[in-house]
Short mmCIF file of C-alpha atoms and ligand atoms in Angstrom, two decimals:
data_model
loop_
_atom_site.label_atom_id
_atom_site.label_comp_id
_atom_site.label_asym_id
_atom_site.label_seq_id
_atom_site.Cartn_x
_atom_site.Cartn_y
_atom_site.Cartn_z
CA MET E 243 15.81 13.27 -30.75
CA ASN E 244 15.84 15.16 -27.42
CA GLU E 245 18.61 13.57 -25.37
CA ALA E 246 16.51 12.86 -22.38
CA VAL E 247 13.75 11.13 -24.23
CA LYS E 248 16.20 9.35 -26.26
CA ALA E 249 17.68 7.80 -23.02
CA ILE E 250 14.38 6.85 -21.68
CA ILE E 251 13.54 5.25 -24.89
CA GLU E 252 16.75 3.40 -25.18
CA ARG E 253 17.25 2.35 -21.42
CA SER E 254 18.03 -1.32 -20.51
CA SER E 255 19.21 -2.93 -17.40
CA CYS E 256 22.72 -4.15 -16.58
CA ASN E 257 23.65 -7.42 -14.94
CA GLN E 258 27.46 -7.28 -15.45
CA PHE E 259 29.51 -4.64 -13.48
CA LYS E 260 33.01 -3.43 -13.12
CA PRO E 261 34.34 -3.56 -9.64
CA GLU E 262 34.91 0.16 -9.26
CA HIS E 263 32.63 2.31 -7.09
CA LEU E 264 30.80 5.27 -8.71
CA THR E 265 32.04 8.67 -7.67
CA LYS E 266 30.17 10.73 -5.15
CA GLU E 267 29.11 13.11 -8.03
CA GLU E 268 27.47 10.25 -9.92
CA ILE E 269 25.59 8.76 -6.79
CA ASP E 270 24.44 12.32 -5.97
CA LEU E 271 23.01 12.92 -9.45
CA ILE E 272 21.08 9.42 -9.47
CA VAL E 273 19.69 10.48 -5.92
CA ARG E 274 18.60 13.85 -7.01
CA ALA E 275 16.77 12.05 -10.01
CA GLY E 276 15.19 9.62 -7.74
CA LEU E 277 14.01 12.45 -5.30
CA ASN E 278 12.52 14.32 -8.02
CA ALA E 279 9.93 11.53 -8.77
CA PRO E 280 6.30 12.96 -8.42
CA SER E 281 4.48 11.49 -5.55
CA GLY E 282 0.87 11.47 -4.46
CA MET E 283 -0.12 14.79 -2.84
CA ASN E 284 3.64 15.74 -3.07
CA ARG E 285 3.95 13.66 0.21
CA GLN E 286 7.59 12.45 -0.90
CA PRO E 287 7.49 9.50 1.02
CA GLN E 288 10.58 8.05 -0.51
CA ARG E 289 13.60 7.23 1.53
CA LEU E 290 16.82 6.24 -0.39
CA VAL E 291 19.74 4.45 1.46
CA VAL E 292 22.94 4.58 -0.49
CA VAL E 293 25.40 1.61 0.16
CA GLN E 294 28.98 1.18 -1.27
CA ASN E 295 30.72 -0.39 1.76
CA PRO E 296 31.44 -3.87 0.09
CA ASN E 297 30.71 -5.72 3.38
CA MET E 298 27.20 -4.11 3.76
CA VAL E 299 26.60 -4.59 -0.18
CA LYS E 300 27.32 -8.33 0.38
CA LYS E 301 25.15 -8.55 3.57
CA LEU E 302 22.02 -6.91 1.54
CA SER E 303 22.78 -9.38 -1.26
CA ALA E 304 22.69 -12.14 1.03
CA MET E 305 19.45 -10.98 2.72
CA ASN E 306 17.90 -10.91 -0.76
CA ALA E 307 19.14 -14.22 -1.92
CA ALA E 308 17.68 -15.57 1.55
CA VAL E 309 13.97 -14.13 0.59
CA MET E 310 14.34 -16.50 -2.50
CA GLY E 311 15.78 -19.31 -0.63
CA ARG E 312 18.79 -19.47 -2.75
CA ASP E 313 22.34 -19.10 -2.67
CA GLY E 314 24.26 -16.67 -5.10
CA ASP E 315 24.49 -13.07 -5.66
CA PRO E 316 21.13 -11.47 -6.90
CA PHE E 317 23.08 -8.17 -7.05
CA TYR E 318 25.46 -9.54 -9.92
CA GLY E 319 28.44 -8.08 -8.12
CA ALA E 320 27.35 -4.39 -8.51
CA PRO E 321 29.33 -2.40 -6.01
CA ASN E 322 26.68 0.17 -5.48
CA VAL E 323 23.17 -0.05 -4.42
CA ILE E 324 20.55 2.44 -3.60
CA ILE E 325 17.69 0.95 -1.55
CA VAL E 326 14.31 2.51 -2.03
CA LEU E 327 11.90 2.42 0.98
CA VAL E 328 8.67 4.51 1.48
CA GLU E 329 6.88 5.74 4.31
CA LYS E 330 3.69 3.90 4.11
CA ASN E 331 0.59 5.76 2.90
CA GLY E 332 -2.06 5.28 0.13
CA THR E 333 0.12 6.11 -2.86
CA CYS E 334 3.56 5.05 -1.57
CA ILE E 335 4.07 2.04 -3.77
CA PRO E 336 3.58 3.94 -7.00
CA ASP E 337 5.65 6.88 -5.47
CA GLY E 338 8.61 4.54 -4.61
CA SER E 339 8.34 2.85 -7.89
CA LEU E 340 8.65 6.25 -9.73
CA ALA E 341 11.78 7.02 -7.76
CA MET E 342 13.28 3.81 -8.82
CA GLY E 343 12.16 4.39 -12.50
CA ASN E 344 13.84 7.84 -12.34
CA MET E 345 17.10 6.43 -11.05
CA LEU E 346 17.12 3.67 -13.60
CA ASN E 347 16.63 6.45 -16.33
CA ALA E 348 19.33 8.74 -14.95
CA ALA E 349 21.90 6.06 -14.48
CA TYR E 350 21.27 4.77 -18.15
CA ALA E 351 21.40 8.41 -19.44
CA MET E 352 24.84 8.80 -17.68
CA GLY E 353 26.29 5.74 -19.37
CA LEU E 354 25.93 3.59 -16.17
CA GLY E 355 24.57 0.32 -15.61
CA ALA E 356 21.55 -0.16 -13.14
CA ARG E 357 18.94 -2.58 -12.51
CA TRP E 358 16.03 -2.93 -10.22
CA ILE E 359 16.34 -5.80 -7.82
CA ASN E 360 12.91 -7.05 -6.13
CA ARG E 361 12.20 -8.34 -2.66
CA ALA E 362 13.15 -5.13 -0.66
CA LYS E 363 9.76 -5.45 0.90
CA GLU E 364 10.55 -8.99 2.38
CA MET E 365 14.13 -8.01 3.13
CA PHE E 366 12.95 -5.13 5.44
CA GLU E 367 10.22 -7.11 7.17
CA THR E 368 12.81 -9.47 8.82
CA ASP E 369 14.40 -8.70 12.06
CA GLU E 370 17.73 -8.20 10.45
CA GLY E 371 16.28 -5.66 8.03
CA LYS E 372 14.45 -3.86 10.88
CA ALA E 373 17.75 -3.56 12.83
CA LEU E 374 19.37 -2.21 9.71
CA LEU E 375 16.95 0.52 9.27
CA LYS E 376 17.25 1.40 12.85
CA GLU E 377 21.12 1.42 12.66
CA TRP E 378 21.02 3.66 9.57
CA GLY E 379 18.57 6.21 11.51
CA LEU E 380 15.44 5.44 9.51
CA THR E 381 12.21 5.69 11.40
CA GLY E 382 8.46 5.54 10.70
CA ASP E 383 6.38 2.74 9.12
CA LEU E 384 8.43 2.02 6.00
CA GLU E 385 8.16 -0.59 3.14
CA GLY E 386 10.85 -1.71 0.98
CA ILE E 387 10.23 -0.97 -2.77
CA GLY E 388 13.38 -2.21 -4.42
CA CYS E 389 17.26 -2.22 -4.65
CA CYS E 390 18.67 -0.24 -7.29
CA ILE E 391 21.90 -1.73 -8.22
CA LEU E 392 24.46 0.26 -9.92
CA GLY E 393 27.98 0.51 -11.45
CA TYR E 394 30.10 0.97 -14.38
CA PRO E 395 28.55 -1.60 -16.97
CA ASP E 396 30.95 -4.32 -18.20
CA MET E 397 28.68 -5.33 -21.05
CA LYS E 398 26.81 -3.79 -23.91
CA LEU E 399 23.53 -2.29 -22.75
CA GLU E 400 21.05 -3.16 -25.48
CA THR E 401 17.29 -2.12 -25.68
CA LYS E 402 14.81 -5.21 -25.40
CA GLU E 403 12.38 -5.88 -28.18
CA LYS E 404 9.14 -4.49 -27.00
CA VAL E 405 5.87 -6.35 -26.97
CA PRO E 406 3.63 -4.92 -29.80
CA GLY E 407 -0.04 -3.96 -29.73
CA ARG E 408 0.04 -2.46 -26.15
CA VAL E 409 -1.00 1.06 -27.30
CA PHE E 410 -4.54 1.93 -28.01
CA TYR E 411 -5.36 5.05 -29.90
CA VAL E 412 -8.94 6.24 -29.32
CA ASP E 413 -10.84 8.87 -31.44
C1 FMN M 545 9.40 -4.50 -10.36
C2 FMN M 545 10.75 -5.10 -11.00
C3 FMN M 545 11.41 -6.05 -10.33
C4 FMN M 545 12.56 -6.49 -10.99
N1 FMN M 545 13.19 -7.57 -10.21
C5 FMN M 545 14.44 -8.03 -10.68
C6 FMN M 545 15.10 -8.96 -9.86
O1 FMN M 545 14.76 -9.28 -8.75
N2 FMN M 545 16.24 -9.39 -10.42
C7 FMN M 545 16.78 -8.99 -11.79
O2 FMN M 545 17.63 -9.80 -12.23
N3 FMN M 545 16.01 -8.05 -12.48
C8 FMN M 545 15.01 -7.66 -11.94
N4 FMN M 545 14.17 -6.76 -12.73
C9 FMN M 545 14.79 -6.21 -13.88
C10 FMN M 545 13.95 -6.81 -15.03
O3 FMN M 545 14.17 -8.16 -15.27
C11 FMN M 545 14.05 -5.99 -16.47
O4 FMN M 545 13.63 -4.70 -16.37
C12 FMN M 545 13.24 -6.57 -17.69
O5 FMN M 545 14.04 -7.86 -17.85
C13 FMN M 545 13.42 -5.83 -18.68
O6 FMN M 545 14.74 -5.54 -19.19
P1 FMN M 545 15.18 -3.92 -19.37
O7 FMN M 545 15.18 -3.29 -18.13
O8 FMN M 545 16.64 -4.04 -19.96
O9 FMN M 545 14.20 -3.32 -20.40
C14 FMN M 545 12.99 -6.08 -12.27
C15 FMN M 545 12.40 -5.03 -12.83
C16 FMN M 545 11.28 -4.47 -12.28
C17 FMN M 545 10.54 -3.35 -12.98
#
């Protein structure tokens, strides 16, 4: 089977990570995969924020947990996070989601662990979230799509059972 297709078919999410940071080369490849996602009318509204600073990762995790009103670490100790935001337009949500999907597939194909963590929208609607965007130099009318947590997997990545009966072939 074609290697790229095999990775996409087998991809699964990770929730146990080793503490080491990914290398710059690994991050750059994943970012390039995200940026090559298609977008409506090629508007390319996706904005990616790479975070590896442990204090900032911790802060983002706490903000994410706060959205849920819970303690704990919704990032599962992952030491690398790529936040996907989009400049708001008509197709921005699917555009941003495709960037997330590309990064999840790329990470898996590279033997890395990755997982989509939700609630980025709410995180960056808070004053704290808005202040961070400003601090990072992101401008415009932005909406959070997701946090892609990443790292070296400390678990076996196993493809989930797929619900059957979801494909319809029409003559
Ligand atoms: C839109 C979306 C939001 C998700 N949010 C979370 C999340 O907040 N926390 C989490 O642990 N996993 C989250 N996930 C990961 C899913 O739980 C995971 O993809 C699903 O269980 C299927 O497993 P697989 O990715 O290994 O196939 C999310 C996935 C998607 C696509």
